[in-house]
Coordinates of C-alpha atoms and ligand atoms in Angstrom, one line a residue:
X1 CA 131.2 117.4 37.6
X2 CA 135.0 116.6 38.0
X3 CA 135.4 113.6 39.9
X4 CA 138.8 112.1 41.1
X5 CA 138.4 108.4 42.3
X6 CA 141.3 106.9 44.2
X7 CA 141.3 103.0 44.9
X8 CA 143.6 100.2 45.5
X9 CA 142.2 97.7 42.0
X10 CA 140.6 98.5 38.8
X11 CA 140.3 96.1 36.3
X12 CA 141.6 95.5 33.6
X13 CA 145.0 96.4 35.7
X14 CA 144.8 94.8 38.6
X15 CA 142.4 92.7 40.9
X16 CA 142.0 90.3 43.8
X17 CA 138.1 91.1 44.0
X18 CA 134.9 93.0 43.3
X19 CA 136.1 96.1 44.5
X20 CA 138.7 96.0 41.2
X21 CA 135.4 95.3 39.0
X22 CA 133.7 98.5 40.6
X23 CA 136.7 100.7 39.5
X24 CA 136.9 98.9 36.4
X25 CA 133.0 100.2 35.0
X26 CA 132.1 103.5 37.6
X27 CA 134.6 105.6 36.0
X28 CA 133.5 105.0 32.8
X29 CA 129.9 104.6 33.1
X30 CA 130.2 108.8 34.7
X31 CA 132.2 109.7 32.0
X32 CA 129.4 108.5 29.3
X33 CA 126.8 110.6 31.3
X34 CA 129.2 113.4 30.7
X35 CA 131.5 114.1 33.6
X36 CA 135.1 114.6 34.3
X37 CA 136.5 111.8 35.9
X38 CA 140.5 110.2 36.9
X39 CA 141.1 106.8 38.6
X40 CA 144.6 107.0 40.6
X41 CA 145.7 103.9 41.4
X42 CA 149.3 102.3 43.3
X43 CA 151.8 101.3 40.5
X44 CA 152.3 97.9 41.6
X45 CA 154.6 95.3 40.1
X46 CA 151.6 93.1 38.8
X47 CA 150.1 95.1 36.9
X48 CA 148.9 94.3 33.9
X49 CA 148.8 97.2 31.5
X50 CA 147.4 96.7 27.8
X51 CA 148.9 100.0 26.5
X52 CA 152.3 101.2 27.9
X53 CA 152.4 103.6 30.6
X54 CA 153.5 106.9 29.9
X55 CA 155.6 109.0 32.6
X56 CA 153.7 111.7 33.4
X57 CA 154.9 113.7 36.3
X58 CA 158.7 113.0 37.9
X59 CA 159.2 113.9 40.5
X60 CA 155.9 114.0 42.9
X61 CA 156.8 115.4 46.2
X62 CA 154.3 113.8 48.8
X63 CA 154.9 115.4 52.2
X64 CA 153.9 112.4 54.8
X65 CA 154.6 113.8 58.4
X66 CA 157.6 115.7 58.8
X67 CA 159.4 114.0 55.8
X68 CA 159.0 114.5 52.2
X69 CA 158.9 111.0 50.1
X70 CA 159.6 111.3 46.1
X71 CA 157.4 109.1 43.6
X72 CA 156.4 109.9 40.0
X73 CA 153.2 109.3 38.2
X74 CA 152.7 107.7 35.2
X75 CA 149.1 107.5 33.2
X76 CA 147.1 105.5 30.2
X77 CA 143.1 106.0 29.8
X78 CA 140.4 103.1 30.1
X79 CA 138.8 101.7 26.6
X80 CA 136.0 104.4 27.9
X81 CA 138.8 107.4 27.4
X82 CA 139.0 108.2 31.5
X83 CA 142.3 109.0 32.1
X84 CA 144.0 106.4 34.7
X85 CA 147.1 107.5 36.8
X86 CA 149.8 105.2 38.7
X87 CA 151.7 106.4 41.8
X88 CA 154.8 104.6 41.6
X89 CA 156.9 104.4 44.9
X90 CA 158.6 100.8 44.1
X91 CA 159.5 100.5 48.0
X92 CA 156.2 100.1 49.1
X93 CA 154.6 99.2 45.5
X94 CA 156.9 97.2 43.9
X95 CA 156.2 93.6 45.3
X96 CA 154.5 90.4 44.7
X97 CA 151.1 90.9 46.7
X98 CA 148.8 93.8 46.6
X99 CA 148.2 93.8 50.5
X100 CA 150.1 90.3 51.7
X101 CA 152.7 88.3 50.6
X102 CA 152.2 84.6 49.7
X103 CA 151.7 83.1 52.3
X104 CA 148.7 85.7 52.9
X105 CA 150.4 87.6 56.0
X106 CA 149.6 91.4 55.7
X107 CA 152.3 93.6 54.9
X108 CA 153.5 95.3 57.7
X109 CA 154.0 98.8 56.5
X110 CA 150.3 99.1 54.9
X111 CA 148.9 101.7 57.0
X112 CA 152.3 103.9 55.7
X113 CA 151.9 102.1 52.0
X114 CA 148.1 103.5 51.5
X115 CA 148.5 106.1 53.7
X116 CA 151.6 107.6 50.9
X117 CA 149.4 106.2 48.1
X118 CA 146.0 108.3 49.3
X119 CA 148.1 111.7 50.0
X120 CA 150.9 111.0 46.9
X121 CA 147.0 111.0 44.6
X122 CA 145.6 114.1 46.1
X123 CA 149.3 115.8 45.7
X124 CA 148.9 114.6 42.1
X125 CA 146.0 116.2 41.5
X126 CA 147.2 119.4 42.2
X127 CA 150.3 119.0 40.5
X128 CA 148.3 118.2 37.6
X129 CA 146.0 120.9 37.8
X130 CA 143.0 118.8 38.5
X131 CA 140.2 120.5 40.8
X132 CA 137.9 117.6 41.5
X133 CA 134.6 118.6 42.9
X134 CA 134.2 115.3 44.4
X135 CA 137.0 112.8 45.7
X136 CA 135.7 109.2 45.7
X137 CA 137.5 107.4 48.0
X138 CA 137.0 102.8 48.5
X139 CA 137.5 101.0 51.8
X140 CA 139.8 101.4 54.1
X141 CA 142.8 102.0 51.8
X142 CA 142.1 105.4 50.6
X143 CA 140.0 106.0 53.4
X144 CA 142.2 108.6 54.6
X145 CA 140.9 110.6 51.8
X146 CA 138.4 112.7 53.2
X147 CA 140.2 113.1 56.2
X148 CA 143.2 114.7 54.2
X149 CA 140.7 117.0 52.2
X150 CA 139.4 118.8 55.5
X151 CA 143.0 118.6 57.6
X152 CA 144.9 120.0 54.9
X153 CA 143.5 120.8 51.7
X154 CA 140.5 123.0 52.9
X155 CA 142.1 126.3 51.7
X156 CA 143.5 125.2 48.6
X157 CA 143.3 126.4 45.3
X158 CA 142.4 122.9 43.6
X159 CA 141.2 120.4 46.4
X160 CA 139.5 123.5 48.2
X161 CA 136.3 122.6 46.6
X162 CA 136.1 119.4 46.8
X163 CA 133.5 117.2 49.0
X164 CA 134.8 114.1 49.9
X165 CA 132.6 110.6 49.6
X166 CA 133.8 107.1 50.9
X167 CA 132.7 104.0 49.5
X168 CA 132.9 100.9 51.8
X169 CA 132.8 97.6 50.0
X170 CA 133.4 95.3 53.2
X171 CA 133.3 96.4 56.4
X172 CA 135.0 93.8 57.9
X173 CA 138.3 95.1 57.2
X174 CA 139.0 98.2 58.4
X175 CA 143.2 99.1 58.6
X176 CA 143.6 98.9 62.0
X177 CA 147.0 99.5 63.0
X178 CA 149.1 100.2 65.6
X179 CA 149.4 104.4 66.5
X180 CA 153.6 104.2 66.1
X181 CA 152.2 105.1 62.3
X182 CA 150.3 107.9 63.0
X183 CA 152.8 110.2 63.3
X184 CA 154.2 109.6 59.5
X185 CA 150.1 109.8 58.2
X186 CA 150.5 113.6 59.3
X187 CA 146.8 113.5 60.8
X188 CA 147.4 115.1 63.6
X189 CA 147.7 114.2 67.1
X190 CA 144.2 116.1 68.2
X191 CA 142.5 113.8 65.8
X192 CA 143.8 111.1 67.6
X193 CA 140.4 110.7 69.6
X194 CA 137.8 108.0 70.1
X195 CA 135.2 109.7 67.3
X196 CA 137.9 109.9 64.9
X197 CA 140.9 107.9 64.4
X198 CA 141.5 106.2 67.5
X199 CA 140.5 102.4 68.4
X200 CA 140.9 100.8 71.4
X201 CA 144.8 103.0 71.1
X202 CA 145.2 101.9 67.7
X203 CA 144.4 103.8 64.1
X204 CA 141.1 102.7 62.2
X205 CA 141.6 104.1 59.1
X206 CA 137.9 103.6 58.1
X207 CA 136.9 105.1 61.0
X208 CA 138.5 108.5 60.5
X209 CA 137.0 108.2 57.0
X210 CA 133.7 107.9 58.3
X211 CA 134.1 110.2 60.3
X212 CA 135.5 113.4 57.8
X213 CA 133.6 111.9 54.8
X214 CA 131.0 114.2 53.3
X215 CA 128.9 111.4 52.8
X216 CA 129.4 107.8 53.1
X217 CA 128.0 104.7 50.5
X218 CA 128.1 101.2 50.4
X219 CA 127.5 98.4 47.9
X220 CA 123.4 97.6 48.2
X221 CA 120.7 98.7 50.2
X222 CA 120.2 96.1 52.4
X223 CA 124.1 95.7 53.7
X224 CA 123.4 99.8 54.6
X225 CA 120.5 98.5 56.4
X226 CA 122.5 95.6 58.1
X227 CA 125.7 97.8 58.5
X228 CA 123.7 100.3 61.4
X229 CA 123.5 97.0 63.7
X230 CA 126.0 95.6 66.3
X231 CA 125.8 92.1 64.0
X232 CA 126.4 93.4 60.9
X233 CA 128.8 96.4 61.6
X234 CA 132.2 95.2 63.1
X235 CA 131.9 97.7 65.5
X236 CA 131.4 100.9 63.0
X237 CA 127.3 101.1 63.8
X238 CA 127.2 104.2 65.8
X239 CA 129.5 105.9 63.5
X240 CA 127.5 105.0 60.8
X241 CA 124.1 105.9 62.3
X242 CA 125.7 109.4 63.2
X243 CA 126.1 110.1 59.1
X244 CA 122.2 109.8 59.7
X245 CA 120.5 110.2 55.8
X246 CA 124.4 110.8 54.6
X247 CA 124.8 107.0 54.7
X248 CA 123.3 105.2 51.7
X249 CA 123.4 102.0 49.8
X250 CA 123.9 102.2 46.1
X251 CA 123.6 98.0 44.7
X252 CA 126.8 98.2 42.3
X253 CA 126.2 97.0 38.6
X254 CA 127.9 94.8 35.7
X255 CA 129.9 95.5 33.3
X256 CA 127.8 93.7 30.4
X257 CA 130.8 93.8 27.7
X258 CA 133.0 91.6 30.1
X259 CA 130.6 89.5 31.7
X260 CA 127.9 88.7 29.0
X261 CA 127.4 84.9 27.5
X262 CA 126.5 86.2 24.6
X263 CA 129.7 88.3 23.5
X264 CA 131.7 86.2 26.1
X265 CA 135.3 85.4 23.9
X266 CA 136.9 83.6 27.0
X267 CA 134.1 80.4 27.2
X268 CA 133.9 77.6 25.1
X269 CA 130.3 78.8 23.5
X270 CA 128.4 82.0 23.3
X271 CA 124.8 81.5 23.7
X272 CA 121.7 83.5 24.5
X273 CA 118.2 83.1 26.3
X274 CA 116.4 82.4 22.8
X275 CA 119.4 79.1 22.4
X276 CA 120.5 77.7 25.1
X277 CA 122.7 75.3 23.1
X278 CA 126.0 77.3 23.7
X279 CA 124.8 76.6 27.3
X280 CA 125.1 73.0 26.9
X281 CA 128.7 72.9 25.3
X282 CA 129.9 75.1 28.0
X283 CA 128.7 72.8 30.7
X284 CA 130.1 69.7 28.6
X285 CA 133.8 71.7 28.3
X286 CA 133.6 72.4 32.4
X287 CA 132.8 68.9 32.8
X288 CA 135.8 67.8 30.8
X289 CA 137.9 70.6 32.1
X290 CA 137.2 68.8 35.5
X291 CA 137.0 65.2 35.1
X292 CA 133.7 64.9 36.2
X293 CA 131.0 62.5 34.2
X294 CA 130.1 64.2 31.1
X295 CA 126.5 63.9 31.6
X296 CA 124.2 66.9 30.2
X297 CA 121.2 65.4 32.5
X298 CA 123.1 65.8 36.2
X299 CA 123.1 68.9 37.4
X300 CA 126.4 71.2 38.1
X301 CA 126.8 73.7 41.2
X302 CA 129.2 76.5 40.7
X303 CA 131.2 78.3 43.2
X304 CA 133.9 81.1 42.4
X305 CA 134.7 82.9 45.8
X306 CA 137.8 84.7 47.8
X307 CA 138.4 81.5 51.1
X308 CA 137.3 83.6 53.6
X309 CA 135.2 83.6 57.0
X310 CA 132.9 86.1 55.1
X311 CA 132.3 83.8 52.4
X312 CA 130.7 81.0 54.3
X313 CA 132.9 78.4 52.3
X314 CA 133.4 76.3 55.9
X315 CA 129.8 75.9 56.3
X316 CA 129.5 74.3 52.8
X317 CA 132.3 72.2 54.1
X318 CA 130.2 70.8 56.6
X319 CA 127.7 69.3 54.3
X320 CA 128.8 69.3 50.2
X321 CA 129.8 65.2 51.0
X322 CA 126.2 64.3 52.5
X323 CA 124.7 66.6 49.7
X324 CA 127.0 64.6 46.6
X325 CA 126.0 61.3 48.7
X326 CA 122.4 62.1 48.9
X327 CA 121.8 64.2 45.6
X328 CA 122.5 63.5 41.7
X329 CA 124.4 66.7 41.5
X330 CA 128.4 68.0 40.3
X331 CA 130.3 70.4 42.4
X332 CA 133.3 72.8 40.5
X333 CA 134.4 74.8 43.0
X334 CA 137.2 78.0 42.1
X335 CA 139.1 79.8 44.7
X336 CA 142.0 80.7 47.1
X337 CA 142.6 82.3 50.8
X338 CA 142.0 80.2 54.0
X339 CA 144.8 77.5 53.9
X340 CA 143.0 74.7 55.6
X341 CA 140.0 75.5 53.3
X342 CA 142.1 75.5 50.3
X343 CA 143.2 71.9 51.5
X344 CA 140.2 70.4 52.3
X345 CA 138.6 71.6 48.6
X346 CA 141.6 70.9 47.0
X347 CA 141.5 67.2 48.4
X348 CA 138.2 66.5 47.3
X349 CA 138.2 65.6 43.6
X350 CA 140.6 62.8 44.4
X351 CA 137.6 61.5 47.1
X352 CA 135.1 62.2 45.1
X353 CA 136.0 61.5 41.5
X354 CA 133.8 62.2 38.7
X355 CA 131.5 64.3 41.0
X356 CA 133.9 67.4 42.7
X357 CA 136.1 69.4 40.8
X358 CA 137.8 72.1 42.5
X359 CA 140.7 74.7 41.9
X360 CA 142.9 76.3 43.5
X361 CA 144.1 79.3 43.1
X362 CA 143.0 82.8 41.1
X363 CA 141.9 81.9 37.4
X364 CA 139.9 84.9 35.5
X365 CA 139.2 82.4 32.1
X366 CA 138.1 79.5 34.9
X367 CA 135.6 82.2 36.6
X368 CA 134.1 82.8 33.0
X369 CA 133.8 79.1 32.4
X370 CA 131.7 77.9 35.9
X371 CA 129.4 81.2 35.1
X372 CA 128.7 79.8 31.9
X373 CA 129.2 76.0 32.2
X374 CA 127.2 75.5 35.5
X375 CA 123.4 75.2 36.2
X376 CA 123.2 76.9 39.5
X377 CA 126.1 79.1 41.6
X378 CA 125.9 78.9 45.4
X379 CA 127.2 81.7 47.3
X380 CA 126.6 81.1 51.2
X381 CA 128.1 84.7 52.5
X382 CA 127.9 85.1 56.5
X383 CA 127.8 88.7 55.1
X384 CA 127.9 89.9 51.4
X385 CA 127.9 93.7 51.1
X386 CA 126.8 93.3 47.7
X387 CA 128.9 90.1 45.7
X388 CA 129.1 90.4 42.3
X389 CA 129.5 86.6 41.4
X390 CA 125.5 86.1 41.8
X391 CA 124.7 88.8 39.3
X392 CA 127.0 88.0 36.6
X393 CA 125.1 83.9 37.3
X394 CA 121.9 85.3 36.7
X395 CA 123.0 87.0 33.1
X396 CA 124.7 83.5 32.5
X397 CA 121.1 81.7 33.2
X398 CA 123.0 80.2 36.1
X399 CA 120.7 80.5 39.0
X400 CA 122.3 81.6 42.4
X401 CA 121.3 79.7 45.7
X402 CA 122.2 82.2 48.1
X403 CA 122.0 83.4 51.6
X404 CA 119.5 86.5 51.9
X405 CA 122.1 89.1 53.0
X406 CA 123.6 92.0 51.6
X407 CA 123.3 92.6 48.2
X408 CA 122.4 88.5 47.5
X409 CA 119.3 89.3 49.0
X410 CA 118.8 92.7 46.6
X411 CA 119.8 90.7 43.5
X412 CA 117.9 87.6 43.7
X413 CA 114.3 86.9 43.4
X414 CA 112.9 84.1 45.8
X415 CA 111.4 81.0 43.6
X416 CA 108.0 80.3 44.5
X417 CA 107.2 76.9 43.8
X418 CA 103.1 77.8 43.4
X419 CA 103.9 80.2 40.9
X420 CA 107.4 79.1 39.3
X421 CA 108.5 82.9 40.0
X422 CA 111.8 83.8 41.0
X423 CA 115.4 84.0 39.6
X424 CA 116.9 81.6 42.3
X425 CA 116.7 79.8 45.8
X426 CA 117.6 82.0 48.8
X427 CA 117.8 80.8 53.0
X428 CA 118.3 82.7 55.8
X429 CA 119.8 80.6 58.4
X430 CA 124.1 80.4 58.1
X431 CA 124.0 77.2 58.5
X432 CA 125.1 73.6 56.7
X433 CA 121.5 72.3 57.2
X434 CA 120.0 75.7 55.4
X435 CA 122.7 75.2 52.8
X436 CA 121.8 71.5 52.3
X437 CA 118.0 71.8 52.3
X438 CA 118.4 75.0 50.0
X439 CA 120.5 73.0 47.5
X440 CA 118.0 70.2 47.6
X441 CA 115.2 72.5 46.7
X442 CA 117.2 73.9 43.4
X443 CA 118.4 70.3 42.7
X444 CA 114.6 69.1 43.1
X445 CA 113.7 71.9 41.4
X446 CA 115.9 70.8 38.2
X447 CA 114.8 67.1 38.4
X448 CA 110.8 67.6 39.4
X449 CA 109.8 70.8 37.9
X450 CA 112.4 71.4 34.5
X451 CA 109.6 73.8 33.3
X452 CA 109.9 76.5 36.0
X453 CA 113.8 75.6 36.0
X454 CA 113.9 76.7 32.2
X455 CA 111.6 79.8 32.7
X456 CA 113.5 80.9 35.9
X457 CA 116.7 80.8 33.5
X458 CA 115.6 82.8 30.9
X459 CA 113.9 85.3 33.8
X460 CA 117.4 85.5 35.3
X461 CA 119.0 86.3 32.1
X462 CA 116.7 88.9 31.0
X463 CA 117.5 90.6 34.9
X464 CA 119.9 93.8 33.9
X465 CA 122.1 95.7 36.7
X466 CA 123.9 98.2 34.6
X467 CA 126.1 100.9 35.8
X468 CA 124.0 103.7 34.0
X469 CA 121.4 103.4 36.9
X470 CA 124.4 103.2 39.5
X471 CA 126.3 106.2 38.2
X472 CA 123.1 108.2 38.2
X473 CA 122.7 107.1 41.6
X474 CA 126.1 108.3 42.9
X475 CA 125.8 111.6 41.0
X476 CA 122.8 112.1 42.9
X477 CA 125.0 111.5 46.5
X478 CA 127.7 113.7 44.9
X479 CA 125.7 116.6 44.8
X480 CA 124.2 116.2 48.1
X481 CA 127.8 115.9 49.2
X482 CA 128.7 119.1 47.8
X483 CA 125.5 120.5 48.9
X484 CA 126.2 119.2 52.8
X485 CA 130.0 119.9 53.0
Ligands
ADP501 P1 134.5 89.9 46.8 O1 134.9 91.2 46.2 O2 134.0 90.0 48.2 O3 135.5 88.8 46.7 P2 132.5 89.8 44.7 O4 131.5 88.8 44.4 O5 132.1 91.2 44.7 O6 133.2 89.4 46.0 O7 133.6 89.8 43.6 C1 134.5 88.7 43.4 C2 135.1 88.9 42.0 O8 136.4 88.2 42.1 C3 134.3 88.3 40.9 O9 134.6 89.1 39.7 C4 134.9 86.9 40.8 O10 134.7 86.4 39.6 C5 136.3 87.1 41.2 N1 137.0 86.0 41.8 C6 137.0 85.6 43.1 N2 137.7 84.6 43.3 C7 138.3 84.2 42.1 C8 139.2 83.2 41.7 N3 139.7 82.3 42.6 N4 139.5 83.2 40.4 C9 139.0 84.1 39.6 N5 138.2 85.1 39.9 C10 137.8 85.2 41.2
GLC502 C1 133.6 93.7 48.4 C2 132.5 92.8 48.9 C3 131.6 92.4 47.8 C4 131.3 93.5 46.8 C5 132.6 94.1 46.3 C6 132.5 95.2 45.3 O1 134.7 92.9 48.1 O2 132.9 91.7 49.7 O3 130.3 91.9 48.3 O4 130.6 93.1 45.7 O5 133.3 94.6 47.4 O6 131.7 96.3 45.8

């Protein structure tokens, strides 16, 4: 099959979450079961590119409304040999932020930015000859994809084939803008109804997506479940029950040669479930790293996580100083978003010296070193449409206290004390109390039962997501796709 995916990340080029990690591995992991695939992705100014670019088409006339923009598109292929393609257009590309500046205020031309960016990649690929059977669109910023493929494309000679699928990673952010953009989209004012683009007489980009997508995916099983409620689905349920069996969840997986402990070059120590020692000198180096006591025997709680409502960050505010008052246990805590979270974890090393470590701000190496240098991860997500964090934990022997949502709840297996079963410590409730009493069951666990700790790590590490299986499931929803369109 001849798959085009179009996205606003991929690693290794460019990232600000798990999406980026998605684009980095999919691509690739289709290509090695023998298909035909392209990524298309904005040129921004950030990237980071270990090959040079090469300028492959100049110029790339992208009609957008009644006016005719002129990029270029330059390319380089992934380690895997899929080739990746850049739209460069530096006046909406060529800035610091991918989607906000600094100060995290959205950029107020997105909705024209990734509007260009999703029509300027399906003009590339018929400037380049490409006739993809299937374009694979992800959240809201290519979301326009499908829509584009059955407004305009329909008849043609290369897109005319294709069926159109849209991934959502997080439903939770949409592109809602207002409609004085959707005249320069070129969608078409008779789309501009409630079952299509229109919101409450503004533009939902995932929406329309929804709506023109031959079929529609998300990140695990259970957020697909959650996502066809009022609770879970920001308002996009009845949408996304009307896709009926064309909505599905497909758990994403890891890429094992960035995120395994044993092959690992960015921590201290490599290590595997037969020695744990590596293990040790990793937690030693994060102590350090951190200030905190460099003692092997007290445990040491990891988190890595975008600030945001989603994450659940605030209701671990509400009860990390009884927890490091009551319990023996570390905190090293990574991350960046909400300002006045970013203050109050940023101020807490200085209160609680020794014991809290926290940065903040976006550190890839730092990620690596709390996967490997921790004994448990907490991830406390309101929502969590699949979180990658927990499943590279549970490869690092790192066991994830989580709330059962999402794709936390498809990831990790519930520790039964009887038994000494499980790969990690999961609650329901999204509250500090659930989070404190959850934490004191691992931490118990640690200190009162090491021998179920130490099987339940070497359990979590033998755990494998890999992409194969994904891949093969999203071939499988690519030819129903085709089959349905
Ligand atoms: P989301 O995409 O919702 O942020 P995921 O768990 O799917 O959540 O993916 C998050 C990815 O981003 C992981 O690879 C994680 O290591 C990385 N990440 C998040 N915050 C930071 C940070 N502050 N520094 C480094 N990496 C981070
Ligand atoms: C989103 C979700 C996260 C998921 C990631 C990759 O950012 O918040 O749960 O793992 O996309 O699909």
């Amino acid at each position: 099959m001849k798959i085009a995916m179009l996205a606003s990340e991929c690693v290794p080029y460019v990232k600000s979450g798990g999406l980026a990690d998605v684009i980095g591995a999919l691509p690739n992991a289709l290509k090695q079961l023998g298909h035909d695939v392209i990524i298309i992705l904005p040129k921004y100014r950030t990237l980071k590119t270990p090959q040079p670019l090469k300028l492959r088409l100049s110029p790339l006339g992208v009609w957008m409304g009644n006016k005719q923009e002129w990029c270029a598109a330059y390319s380089t292929e992934t380690e895997a040999g899929v080739p990746v393609y850049f739209i460069e257009f530096n006046a909406y590309f060529d800035r610091e932020g991918l989607y906000h500046d600094a100060e995290f205020n959205d950029y107020g031309d997105n909705p024209r930015r990734f509007g260009f960016f999703t029509r300027a990649a399906l003009q590339l690929c018929k400037d380049i000859g490409f006739a993809p059977d299937i374009v694979h669109a992800h959240d809201w910023q290519t979301a326009l994809a499908p829509a584009y493929l059955k407004i305009w494309h329909w008849n043609d000679l290369h897109l005319g084939r294709a069926a159109g699928v849209l991934t959502i990673h997080n439903i939770g952010y949409q592109g809602v803008y207002g409609a004085e953009h959707y005249e320069y989209l070129g969608l078409q004012w008779q789309n501009f109804t409630s079952d299509k683009f229109e919101d409450h007489g503004r533009i939902n980009f995932l929406k329309g997506g929804i709506h023109y997508a031959d079929f529609v995916t998300t990140v695990s099983p259970t957020y697909a479940r959650e996502t066809r409620t009022p609770e879970y689905a920001h308002g996009m349920a009845p949408y996304l029950n009307d896709k009926g069996d064309r909505y599905v969840g497909i758990l994403n997986g890891v890429d094992y040669s960035r995120w395994n402990p044993e092959t690992d070059a960015l921590i201290p120590a490599n290590y595997s479930a037969d020695d744990l020692s590596g293990k040790a000198a990793c937690k030693r180096a994060l102590q350090e790293h951190f200030l905190l006591e460099t003692n092997p025997r007290v445990p040491v709680i990891g988190v890595v996580s975008r600030m945001a409502h989603q994450k659940g960050l605030d209701l671990l505010a509400q009860t990390i100083e009884s927890i490091v008052r009551e319990m023996v246990v570390q905190f090293v805590i990574l991350g960046s978003g909400d300002k006045s979270l970013e203050a109050y974890y940023g101020s807490l090393p200085a209160r609680y010296p020794g014991v809290i470590g926290s940065y903040i701000g976006y550190n890839n190496e730092l990620a690596h070193w709390i996967e490997a240098g921790a004994d448990f991860f907490v991830m406390p997500s309101r929502y969590e449409p699949c979180g990658l964090n927990q499943i590279y934990s549970l490869r690092y022997g790192t066991l994830p206290i989580v709330r059962a949502t999402g794709g936390l709840e498809d990831t990790v297996e519930q520790y039964d004390e009887a038994s000494g079963a499980g790969t990690g410590f999961k609650f329901l409730a999204a509250t500090p109390q659930a989070i404190h009493d959850t934490v004191g069951w691992a931490v118990s666990t640690y200190y009162d039962r090491p021998a179920h700790h130490q099987a339940m790590i070497r359990r979590a590490m033998s755990r494998r997501f890999t992409w194969e299986r994904s891949a093969r499931a999203y071939l499988e929803v690519y030819r129903r796709a085709l089959a349905s369109r």
